XYZ file of C-alpha atoms in Angstrom:
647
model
C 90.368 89.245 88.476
C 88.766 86.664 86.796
C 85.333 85.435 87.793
C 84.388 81.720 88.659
C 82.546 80.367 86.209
C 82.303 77.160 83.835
C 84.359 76.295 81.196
C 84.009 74.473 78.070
C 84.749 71.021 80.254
C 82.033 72.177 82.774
C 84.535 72.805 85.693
C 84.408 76.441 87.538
C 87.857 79.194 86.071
C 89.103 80.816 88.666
C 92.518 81.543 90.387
C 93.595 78.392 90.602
C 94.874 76.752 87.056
C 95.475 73.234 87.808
C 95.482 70.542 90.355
C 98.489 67.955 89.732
C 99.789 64.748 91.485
C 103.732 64.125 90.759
C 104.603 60.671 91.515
C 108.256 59.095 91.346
C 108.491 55.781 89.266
C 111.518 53.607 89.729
C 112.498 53.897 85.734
C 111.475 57.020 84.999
C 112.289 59.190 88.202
C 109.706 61.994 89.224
C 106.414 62.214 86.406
C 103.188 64.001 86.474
C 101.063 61.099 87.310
C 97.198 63.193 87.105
C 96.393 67.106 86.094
C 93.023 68.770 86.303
C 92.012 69.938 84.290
C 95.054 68.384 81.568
C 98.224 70.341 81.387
C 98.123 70.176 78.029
C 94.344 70.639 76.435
C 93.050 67.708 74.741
C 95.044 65.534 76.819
C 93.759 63.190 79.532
C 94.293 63.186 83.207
C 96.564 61.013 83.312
C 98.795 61.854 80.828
C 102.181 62.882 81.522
C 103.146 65.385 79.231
C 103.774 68.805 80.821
C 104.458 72.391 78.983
C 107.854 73.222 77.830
C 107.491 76.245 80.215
C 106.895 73.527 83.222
C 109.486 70.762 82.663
C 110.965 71.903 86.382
C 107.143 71.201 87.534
C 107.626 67.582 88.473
C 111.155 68.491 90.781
C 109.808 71.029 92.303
C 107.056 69.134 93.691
C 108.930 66.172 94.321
C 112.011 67.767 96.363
C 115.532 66.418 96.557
C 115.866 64.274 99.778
C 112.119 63.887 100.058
C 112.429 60.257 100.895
C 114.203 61.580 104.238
C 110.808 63.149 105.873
C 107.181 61.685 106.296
C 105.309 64.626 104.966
C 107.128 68.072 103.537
C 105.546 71.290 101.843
C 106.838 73.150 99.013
C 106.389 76.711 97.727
C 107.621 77.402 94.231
C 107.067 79.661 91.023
C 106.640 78.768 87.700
C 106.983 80.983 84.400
C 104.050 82.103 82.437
C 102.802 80.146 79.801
C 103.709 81.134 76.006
C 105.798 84.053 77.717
C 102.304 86.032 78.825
C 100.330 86.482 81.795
C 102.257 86.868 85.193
C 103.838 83.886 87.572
C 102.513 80.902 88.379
C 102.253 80.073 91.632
C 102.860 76.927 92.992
C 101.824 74.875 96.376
C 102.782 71.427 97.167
C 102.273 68.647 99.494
C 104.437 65.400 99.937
C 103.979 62.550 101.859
C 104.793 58.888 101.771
C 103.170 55.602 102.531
C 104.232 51.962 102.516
C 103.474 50.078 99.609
C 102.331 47.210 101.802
C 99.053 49.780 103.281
C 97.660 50.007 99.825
C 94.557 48.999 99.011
C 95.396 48.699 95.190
C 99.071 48.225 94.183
C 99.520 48.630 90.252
C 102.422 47.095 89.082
C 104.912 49.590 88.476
C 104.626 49.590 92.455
C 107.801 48.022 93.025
C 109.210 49.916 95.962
C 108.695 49.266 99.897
C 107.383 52.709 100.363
C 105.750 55.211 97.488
C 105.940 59.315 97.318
C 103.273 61.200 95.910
C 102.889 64.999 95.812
C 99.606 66.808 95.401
C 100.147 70.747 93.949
C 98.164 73.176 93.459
C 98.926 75.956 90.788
C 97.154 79.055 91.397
C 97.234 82.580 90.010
C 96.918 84.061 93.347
C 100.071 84.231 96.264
C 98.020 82.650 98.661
C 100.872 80.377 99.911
C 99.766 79.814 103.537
C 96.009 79.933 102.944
C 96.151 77.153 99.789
C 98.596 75.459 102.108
C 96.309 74.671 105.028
C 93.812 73.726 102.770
C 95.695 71.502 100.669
C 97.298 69.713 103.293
C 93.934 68.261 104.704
C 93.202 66.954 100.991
C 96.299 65.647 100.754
C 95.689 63.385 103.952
C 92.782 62.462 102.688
C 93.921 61.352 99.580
C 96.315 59.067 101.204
C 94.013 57.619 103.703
C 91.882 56.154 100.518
C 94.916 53.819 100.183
C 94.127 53.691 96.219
C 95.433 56.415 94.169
C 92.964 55.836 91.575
C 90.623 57.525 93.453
C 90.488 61.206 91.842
C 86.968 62.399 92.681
C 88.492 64.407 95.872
C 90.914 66.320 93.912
C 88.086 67.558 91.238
C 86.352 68.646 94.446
C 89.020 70.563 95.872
C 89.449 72.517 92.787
C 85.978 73.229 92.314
C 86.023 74.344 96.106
C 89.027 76.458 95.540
C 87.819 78.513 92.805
C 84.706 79.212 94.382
C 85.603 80.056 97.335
C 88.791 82.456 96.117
C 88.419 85.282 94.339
C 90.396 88.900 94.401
C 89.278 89.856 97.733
C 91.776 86.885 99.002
C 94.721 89.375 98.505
C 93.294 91.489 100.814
C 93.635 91.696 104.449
C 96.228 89.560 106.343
C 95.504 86.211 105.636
C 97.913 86.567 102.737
C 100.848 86.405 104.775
C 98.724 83.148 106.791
C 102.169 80.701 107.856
C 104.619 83.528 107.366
C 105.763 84.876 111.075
C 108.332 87.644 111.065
C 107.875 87.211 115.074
C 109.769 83.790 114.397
C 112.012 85.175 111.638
C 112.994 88.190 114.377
C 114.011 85.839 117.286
C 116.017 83.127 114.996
C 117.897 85.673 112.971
C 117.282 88.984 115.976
C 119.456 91.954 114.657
C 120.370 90.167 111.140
C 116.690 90.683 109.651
C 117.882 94.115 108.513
C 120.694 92.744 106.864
C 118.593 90.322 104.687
C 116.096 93.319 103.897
C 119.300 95.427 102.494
C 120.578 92.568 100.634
C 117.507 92.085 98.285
C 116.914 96.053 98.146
C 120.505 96.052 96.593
C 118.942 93.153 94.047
C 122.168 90.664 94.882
C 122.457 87.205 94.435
C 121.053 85.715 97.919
C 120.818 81.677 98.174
C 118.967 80.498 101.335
C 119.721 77.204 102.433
C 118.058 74.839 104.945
C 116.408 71.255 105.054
C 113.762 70.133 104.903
C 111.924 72.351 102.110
C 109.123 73.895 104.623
C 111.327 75.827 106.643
C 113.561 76.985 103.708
C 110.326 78.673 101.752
C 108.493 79.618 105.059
C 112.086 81.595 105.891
C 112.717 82.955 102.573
C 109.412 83.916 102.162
C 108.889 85.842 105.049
C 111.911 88.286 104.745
C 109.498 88.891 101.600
C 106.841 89.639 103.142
C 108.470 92.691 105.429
C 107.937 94.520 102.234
C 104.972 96.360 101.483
C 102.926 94.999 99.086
C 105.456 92.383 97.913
C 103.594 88.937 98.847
C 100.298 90.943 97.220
C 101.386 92.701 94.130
C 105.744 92.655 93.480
C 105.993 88.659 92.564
C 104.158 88.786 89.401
C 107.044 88.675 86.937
C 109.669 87.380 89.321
C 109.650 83.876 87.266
C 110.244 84.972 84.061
C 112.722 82.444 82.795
C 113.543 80.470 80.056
C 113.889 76.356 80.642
C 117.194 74.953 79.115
C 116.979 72.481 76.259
C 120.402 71.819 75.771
C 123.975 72.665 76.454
C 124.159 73.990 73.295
C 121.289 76.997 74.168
C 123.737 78.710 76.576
C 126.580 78.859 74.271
C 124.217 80.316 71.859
C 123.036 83.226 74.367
C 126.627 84.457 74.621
C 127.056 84.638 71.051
C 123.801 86.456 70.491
C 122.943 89.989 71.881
C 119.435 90.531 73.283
C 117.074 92.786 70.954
C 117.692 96.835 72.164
C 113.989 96.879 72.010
C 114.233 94.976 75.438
C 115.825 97.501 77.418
C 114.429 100.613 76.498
C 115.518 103.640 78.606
C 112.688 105.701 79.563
C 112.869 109.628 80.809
C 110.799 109.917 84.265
C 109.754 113.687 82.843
C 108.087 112.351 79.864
C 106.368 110.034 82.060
C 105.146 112.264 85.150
C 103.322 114.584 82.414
C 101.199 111.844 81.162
C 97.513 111.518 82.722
C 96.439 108.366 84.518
C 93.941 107.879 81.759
C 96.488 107.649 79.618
C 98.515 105.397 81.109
C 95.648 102.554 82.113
C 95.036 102.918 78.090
C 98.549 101.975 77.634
C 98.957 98.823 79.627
C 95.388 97.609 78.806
C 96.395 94.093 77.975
C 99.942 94.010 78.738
C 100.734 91.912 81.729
C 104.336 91.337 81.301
C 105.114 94.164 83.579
C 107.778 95.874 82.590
C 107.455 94.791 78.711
C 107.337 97.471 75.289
C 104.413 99.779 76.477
C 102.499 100.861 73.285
C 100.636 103.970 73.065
C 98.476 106.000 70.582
C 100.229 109.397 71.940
C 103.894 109.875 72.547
C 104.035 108.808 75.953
C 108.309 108.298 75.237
C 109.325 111.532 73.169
C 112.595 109.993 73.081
C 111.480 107.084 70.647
C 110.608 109.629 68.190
C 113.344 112.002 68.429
C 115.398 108.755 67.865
C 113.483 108.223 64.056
C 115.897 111.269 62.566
C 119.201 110.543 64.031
C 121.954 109.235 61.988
C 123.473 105.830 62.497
C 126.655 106.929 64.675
C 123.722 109.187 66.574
C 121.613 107.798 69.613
C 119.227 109.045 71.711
C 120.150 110.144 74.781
C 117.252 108.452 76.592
C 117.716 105.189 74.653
C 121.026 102.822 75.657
C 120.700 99.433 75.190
C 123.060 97.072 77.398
C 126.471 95.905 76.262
C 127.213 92.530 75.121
C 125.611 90.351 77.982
C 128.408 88.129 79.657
C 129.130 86.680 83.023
C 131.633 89.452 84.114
C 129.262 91.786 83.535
C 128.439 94.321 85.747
C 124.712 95.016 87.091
C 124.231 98.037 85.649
C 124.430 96.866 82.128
C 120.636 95.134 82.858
C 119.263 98.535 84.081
C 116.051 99.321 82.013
C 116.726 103.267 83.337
C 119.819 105.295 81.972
C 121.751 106.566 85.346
C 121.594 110.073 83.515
C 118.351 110.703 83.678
C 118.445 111.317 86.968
C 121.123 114.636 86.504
C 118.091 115.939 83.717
C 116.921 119.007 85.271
C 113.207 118.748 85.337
C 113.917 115.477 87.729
C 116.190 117.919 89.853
C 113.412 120.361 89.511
C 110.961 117.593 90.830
C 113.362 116.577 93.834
C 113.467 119.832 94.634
C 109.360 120.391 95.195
C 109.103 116.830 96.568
C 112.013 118.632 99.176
C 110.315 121.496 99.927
C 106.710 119.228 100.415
C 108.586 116.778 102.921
C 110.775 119.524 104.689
C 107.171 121.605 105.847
C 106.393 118.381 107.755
C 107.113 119.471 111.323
C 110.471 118.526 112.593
C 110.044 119.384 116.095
C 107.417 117.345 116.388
C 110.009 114.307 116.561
C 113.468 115.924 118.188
C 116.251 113.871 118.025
C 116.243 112.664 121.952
C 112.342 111.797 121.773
C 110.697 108.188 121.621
C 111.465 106.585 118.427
C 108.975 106.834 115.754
C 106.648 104.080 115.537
C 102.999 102.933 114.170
C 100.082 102.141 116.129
C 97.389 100.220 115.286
C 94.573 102.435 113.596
C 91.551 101.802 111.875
C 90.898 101.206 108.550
C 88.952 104.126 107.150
C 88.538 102.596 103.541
C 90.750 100.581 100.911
C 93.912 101.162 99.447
C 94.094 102.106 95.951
C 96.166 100.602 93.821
C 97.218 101.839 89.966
C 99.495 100.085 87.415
C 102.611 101.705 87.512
C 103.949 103.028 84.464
C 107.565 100.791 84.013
C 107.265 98.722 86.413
C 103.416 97.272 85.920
C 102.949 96.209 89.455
C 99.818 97.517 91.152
C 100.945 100.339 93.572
C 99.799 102.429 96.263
C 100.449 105.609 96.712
C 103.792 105.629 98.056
C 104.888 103.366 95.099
C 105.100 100.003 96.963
C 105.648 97.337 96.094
C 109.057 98.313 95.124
C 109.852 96.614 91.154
C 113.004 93.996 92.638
C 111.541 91.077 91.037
C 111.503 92.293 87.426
C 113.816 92.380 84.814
C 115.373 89.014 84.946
C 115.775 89.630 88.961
C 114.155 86.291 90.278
C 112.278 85.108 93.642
C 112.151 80.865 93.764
C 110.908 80.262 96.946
C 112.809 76.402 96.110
C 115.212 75.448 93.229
C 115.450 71.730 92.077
C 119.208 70.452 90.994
C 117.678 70.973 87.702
C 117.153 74.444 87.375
C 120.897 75.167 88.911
C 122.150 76.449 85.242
C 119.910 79.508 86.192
C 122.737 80.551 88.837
C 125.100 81.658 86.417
C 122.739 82.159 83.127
C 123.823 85.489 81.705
C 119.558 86.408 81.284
C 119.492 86.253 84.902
C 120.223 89.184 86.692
C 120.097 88.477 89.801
C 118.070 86.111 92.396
C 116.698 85.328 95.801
C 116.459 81.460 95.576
C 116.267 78.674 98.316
C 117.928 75.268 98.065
C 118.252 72.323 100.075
C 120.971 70.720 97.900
C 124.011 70.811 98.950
C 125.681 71.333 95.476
C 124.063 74.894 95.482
C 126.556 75.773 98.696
C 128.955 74.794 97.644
C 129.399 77.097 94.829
C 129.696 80.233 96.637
C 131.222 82.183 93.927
C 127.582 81.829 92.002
C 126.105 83.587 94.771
C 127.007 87.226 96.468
C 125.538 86.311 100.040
C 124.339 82.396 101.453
C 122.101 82.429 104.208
C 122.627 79.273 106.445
C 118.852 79.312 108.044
C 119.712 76.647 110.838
C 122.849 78.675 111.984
C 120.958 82.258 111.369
C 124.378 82.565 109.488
C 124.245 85.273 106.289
C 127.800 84.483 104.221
C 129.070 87.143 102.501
C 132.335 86.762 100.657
C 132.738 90.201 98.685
C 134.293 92.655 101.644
C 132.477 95.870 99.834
C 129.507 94.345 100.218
C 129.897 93.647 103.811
C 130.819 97.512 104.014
C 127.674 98.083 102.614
C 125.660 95.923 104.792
C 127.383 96.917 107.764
C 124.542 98.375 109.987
C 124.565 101.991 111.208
C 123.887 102.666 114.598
C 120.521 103.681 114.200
C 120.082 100.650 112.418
C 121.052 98.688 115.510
C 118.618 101.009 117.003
C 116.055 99.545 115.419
C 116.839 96.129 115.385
C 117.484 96.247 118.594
C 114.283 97.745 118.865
C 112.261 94.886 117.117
C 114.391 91.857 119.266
C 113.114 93.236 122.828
C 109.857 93.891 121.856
C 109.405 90.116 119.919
C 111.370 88.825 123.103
C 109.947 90.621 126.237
C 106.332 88.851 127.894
C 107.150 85.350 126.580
C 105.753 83.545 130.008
C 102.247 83.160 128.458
C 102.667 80.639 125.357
C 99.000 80.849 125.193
C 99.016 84.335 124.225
C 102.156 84.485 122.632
C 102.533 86.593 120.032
C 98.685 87.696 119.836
C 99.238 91.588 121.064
C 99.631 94.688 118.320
C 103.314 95.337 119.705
C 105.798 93.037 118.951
C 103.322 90.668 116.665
C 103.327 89.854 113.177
C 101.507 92.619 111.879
C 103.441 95.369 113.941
C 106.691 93.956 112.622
C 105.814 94.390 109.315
C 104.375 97.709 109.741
C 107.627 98.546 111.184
C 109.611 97.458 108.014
C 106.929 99.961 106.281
C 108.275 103.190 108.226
C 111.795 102.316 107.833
C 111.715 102.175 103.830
C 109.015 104.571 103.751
C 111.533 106.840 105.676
C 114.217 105.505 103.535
C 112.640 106.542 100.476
C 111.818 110.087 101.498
C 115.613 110.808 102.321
C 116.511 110.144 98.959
C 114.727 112.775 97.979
C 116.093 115.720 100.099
C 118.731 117.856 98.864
C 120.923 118.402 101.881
C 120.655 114.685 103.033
C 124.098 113.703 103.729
C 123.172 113.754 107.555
C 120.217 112.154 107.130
C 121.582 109.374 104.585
C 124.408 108.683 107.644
C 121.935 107.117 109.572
C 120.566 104.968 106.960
C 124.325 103.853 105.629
C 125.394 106.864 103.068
C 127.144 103.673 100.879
C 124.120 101.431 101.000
C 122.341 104.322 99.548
C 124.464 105.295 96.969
C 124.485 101.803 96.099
C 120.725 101.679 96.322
C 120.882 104.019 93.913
C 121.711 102.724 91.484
C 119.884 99.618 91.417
C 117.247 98.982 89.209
C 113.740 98.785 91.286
C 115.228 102.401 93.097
C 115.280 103.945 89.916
C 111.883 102.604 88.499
C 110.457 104.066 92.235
C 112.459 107.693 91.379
C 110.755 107.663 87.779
C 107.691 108.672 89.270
C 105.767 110.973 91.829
C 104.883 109.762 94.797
C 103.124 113.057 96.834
C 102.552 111.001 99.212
C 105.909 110.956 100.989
C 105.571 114.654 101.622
C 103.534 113.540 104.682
C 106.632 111.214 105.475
C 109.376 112.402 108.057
C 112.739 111.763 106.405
C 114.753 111.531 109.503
C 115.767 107.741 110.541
C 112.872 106.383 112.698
C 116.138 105.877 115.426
C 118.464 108.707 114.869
C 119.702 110.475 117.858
C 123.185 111.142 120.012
C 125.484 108.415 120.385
C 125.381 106.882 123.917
C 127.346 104.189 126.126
C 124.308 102.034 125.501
C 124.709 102.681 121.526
C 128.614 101.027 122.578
C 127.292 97.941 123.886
C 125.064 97.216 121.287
C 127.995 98.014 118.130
C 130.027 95.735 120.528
C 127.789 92.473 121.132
C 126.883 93.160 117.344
C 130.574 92.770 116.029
C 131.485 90.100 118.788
C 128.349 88.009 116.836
C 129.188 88.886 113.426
C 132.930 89.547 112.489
C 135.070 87.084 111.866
C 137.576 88.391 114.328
C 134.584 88.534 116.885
C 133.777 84.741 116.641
C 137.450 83.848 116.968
C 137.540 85.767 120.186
C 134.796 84.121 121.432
C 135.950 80.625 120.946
C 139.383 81.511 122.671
C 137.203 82.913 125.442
C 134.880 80.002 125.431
C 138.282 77.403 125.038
C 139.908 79.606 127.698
C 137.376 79.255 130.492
C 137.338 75.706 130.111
C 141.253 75.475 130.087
C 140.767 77.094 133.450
C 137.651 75.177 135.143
C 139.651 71.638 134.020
C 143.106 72.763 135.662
C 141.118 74.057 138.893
C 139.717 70.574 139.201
C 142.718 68.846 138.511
C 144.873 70.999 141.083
C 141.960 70.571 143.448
C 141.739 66.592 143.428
C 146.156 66.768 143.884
C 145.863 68.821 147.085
C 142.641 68.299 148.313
C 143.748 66.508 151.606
C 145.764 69.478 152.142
C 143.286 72.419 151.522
C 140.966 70.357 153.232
C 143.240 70.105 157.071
C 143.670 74.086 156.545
C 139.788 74.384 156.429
C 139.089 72.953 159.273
C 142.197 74.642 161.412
C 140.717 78.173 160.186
C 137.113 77.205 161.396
C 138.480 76.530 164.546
C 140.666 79.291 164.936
C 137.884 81.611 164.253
C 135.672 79.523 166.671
C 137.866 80.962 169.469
C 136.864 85.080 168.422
C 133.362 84.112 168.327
C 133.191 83.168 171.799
C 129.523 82.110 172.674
C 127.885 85.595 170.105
C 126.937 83.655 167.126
C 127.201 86.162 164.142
C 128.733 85.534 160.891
C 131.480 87.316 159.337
C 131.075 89.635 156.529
C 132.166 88.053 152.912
C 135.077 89.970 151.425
C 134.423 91.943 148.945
C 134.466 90.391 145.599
C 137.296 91.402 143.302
C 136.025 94.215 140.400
């Protein structure tokens, strides 16, 4: 990580890059109105120029519809600069004031009320953290009533950088503003549907106004997997702005270089050392870009050099022509035969052996369901580069590589960048919007998540085959609902304990895939897969970031039990849940339910009516059966039993 210090203008380097205030002028729409230090070098504060890289900068931190809300925040990415380095993470804060408060009105002030955003562009995903901090500033800036005032945003970046480093990333106050307990009770048994959409890598538009709750939403479905938030986003904006009309025209006619998608054998790769491999991606940061090395680390590059030209490699298979009927797996950096090569079946076959010694009846299939308790932290996680993906992992290879390869996380899209939908470079995304243009194109996107409703659309009927939850996946959802639900009368301590907190939710998410991952690997899974979905994971697959994770050991899942945290006999209970789950999700389900819910009221508004015709009448029978009975019960005042209600 790069230190704090002073550069050349006398201002402390650090993670955060720039501090910018985006304005919107009545000619010119939304402009970068102050940078520091410049945007551009050379430039002055105030100068509005912005990198071809950033010419989304100003839209992102000016939403659409901003003039609708008081104050808003904003969460969005931004490429790297020049094509190198890693994403660019951005934090914004809007707010408006009348033009009448202002202590100095320029003259380009010609509105009743003026909107101002103040962003911070960082280095680090600190999104919550930069947030809370920003926000105050932001007030601040706003009470001075003169925009001209600067000498508080200086200060806030020199505060930043000094006070963040690395160490930032560690700990929980990464995930500060994201609350899977909220996520869990506004979507309940749907989370696990949203986590198996982005492991597939499909096309997943979240949609919700105003921007704060779409990024805090989107975001925190992100961080329920390990080591995403931390260490998986750093290539996930790697994009190319649009110029013209003309540039996508030109990307259909034009194949992408082969040396882009180079294949790469997970053998050849497992026999390298670590030293070897930290040599190798000494000053690449483009994740999963060319790797060069002094050695042949990819045997199959050379063995390529003496084959003829209607000869290939077998390890080497560039895409075919890029187009928008494509399919997915003409974008996948890993040839699908690699994993029938025999020293990878030789592999799965120890990595079988190590995770079948791990004690079976230790968890029998009628026991508790596996879960983690809180326990101490005996030391740090290490984390090494992995060698195709480039993300820092641990040892079980988390964060899984999802957001690479033209597979994109924007936490907020502006109207601008809406071309990137259905641009042929992009191969897939998890974007948020709050326009409604963007949902209205469904056939740009494979799933839209309606946040208000807790609604996930899905229009492909394979997909929803896929998705469809097993029932040890209702297990466990239904596992994570009653536990976020249950002890809700304190709102003081709401949401404070290990069991059914933030923390414990995510940790969750980390058995389940960690599980996940280790059934893969056994040989005689096809029981084991059925409680996991066996489509989903054939699907899974053959997805890109599953096949990066299966180019590698991971030793570590030998300690993992491959069985499905929730796996056990089907039960009445197990019927009730697969029933309230389709009445709430199918189609067929929510029509039922409205007849039921049109039906009852059909029947409560012809009971009154036929009650108000003959009341007089029902009323005289009353009163001659209370005194007909008066005549049994004599002077012994006891009641008479109710009848017994019909079943």
């Amino acid at each position: 990580m790069e230190k704090a210090g002073r550069g050349c203008d006398g201002a402390p380097r650090g993670p955060v890059l720039h501090i910018v205030v985006v304005g919107f002028h009545h000619k010119k729409g939304c402009q970068v109105e102050f940078s520091y230090p410049p945007l551009i070098p050379g430039d002055g504060h105030d100068s509005p120029t912005i990198p071809e890289e950033w010419k989304y900068l100003p839209f992102l931190a000016l939403p659409d519809g901003a003039h609708n809300y008081q104050e808003d925040t904003v969460f969005f990415h931004l490429p790297p600069r020049n094509g190198n380095g890693a994403t660019v993470y951005g934090i914004s804060c809007y707010r408006q004031i009348e033009a009448k408060a202002l202590k100095v009105r320029h003259a380009d002030v010609t509105r009743e009320t003026v909107q101002k955003s103040v962003c911070v562009l960082s280095k680090l995903p600190l999104y919550g953290l930069l947030q809370a901090k920003l926000q105050l500033i932001t007030h601040a800036y706003f009470e001075e009533k003169d925009f001209s005032q600067i000498s508080i945003l200086k200060e806030l970046y020199e505060h930043m950088n000094s006070s963040l480093g690395g160490a930032s990333l560690e700990g929980s106050q990464v995930y500060l503003g994201l609350s899977p307990r909220d996520l869990v009770l506004h979507f309940r048994h749907k989370v696990l549907i949203l986590f198996k959409l982005i492991l597939l890598e499909k096309k997943v538009l979240f949609y919700i106004s105003p921007v704060n709750k779409l990024v805090g939403a989107l975001m925190t479905v992100l961080s329920l997997f390990p080591g995403m938030i931390e260490h998986g986003l750093r290539d996930c904006s790697q994009y190319k702005p649009r110029k013209s009309m003309s540039e996508d025209a030109g990307l259909q006619e034009n194949n992408p270089p082969a040396d882009d998608f180079v294949s790469v054998s997970a053998p050849n790769i497992t026999c390298t050392n670590s030293e070897t491999a930290r040599k190798t991606l000494t000053g690449n940061h483009d994740g999963d870009a060319a790797i060069a090395t002094e050695e042949p680390l990819f045997p199959a590059e050379n063995s390529s050099k003496g084959l003829g030209p209607s000869e290939t490699s077998p390890y080497l298979k560039p895409p075919s022509r890029p187009s928008p009927e494509s399919s997915e797996s003409d974008w996948e950096t890993l040839d699908p035969s690699i994993l029938e090569d025999p020293g990878l079946k030789e592999r799965d076959q120890v990595g079988s052996e190590q995770t079948n010694s791990f004690p079976r009846e230790l968890v029998p299939s009628d026991s508790a369901p596996i879960t983690v308790q809180p326990q101490a932290n005996m030391g740090q996680v290490v984390l090494l580069p992995g060698l195709i993906s480039g993300l820092e992992e641990d040892q079980y290879g988390m964060p899984l590589a999802i957001f690479t390869k033209g597979y994109l996380c924007l936490p907020y899209m502006a109207l601008q960048q809406h071309h990137l939908l259905s641009d042929v470079t992009v191969r897939g995304f998890v974007a948020g919007a709050t326009n409604i243009l963007f949902r209205q194109q469904k056939h740009l996107s494979d799933a839209i998540v309606e946040v208000e409703e807790a609604l996930i659309q899905v229009q492909d009927p394979e997909l929803r085959k896929l998705l469809s939850p097993t029932t040890a996946d209702l297990r466990f959802a239904d596992y994570l609902v009653k536990h976020v639900t249950e002890n809700r009368d304190d709102i003081f301590l709401d949401g404070t304990g290990w069991e059914g907190g933030d923390e414990w939710i995510r940790a969750q998410f980390t058995v389940y895939i960690h599980a996940l991952l280790a059934a893969t690997l056994q040989l005689d899974n096809e029981k084991v897969l059925a409680d996991y979905g066996t489509a989903f994971v054939m699907a899974w697959k053959n997805t890109h970031n599953y096949r990066v994770w299966n180019s590698n050991r991971h030793p570590a899942l030998a300690e993992i039990n491959p069985n499905h945290p929730f796996q056990g006999q089907y039960s009445v209970s197990d019927m009730r849940l697969r029933f309230s789950h389709s009445v709430q999700n199918s189609e067929r389900g929510k029509k039922i339910g409205n007849v039921m819910v049109s039906t009852s009221r059909n029947v409560v508004q012809t009971g009154k009516a036929v009650g108000q015709s003959v009341g007089g009448a029902l009323s005289s029978a009353k009163t001659a059966m209370s005194s007909w009975l008066s005549t049994f019960t004599g002077s012994t005042p006891q009641s008479l039993p109710e009848p017994p209600g019909k079943p």
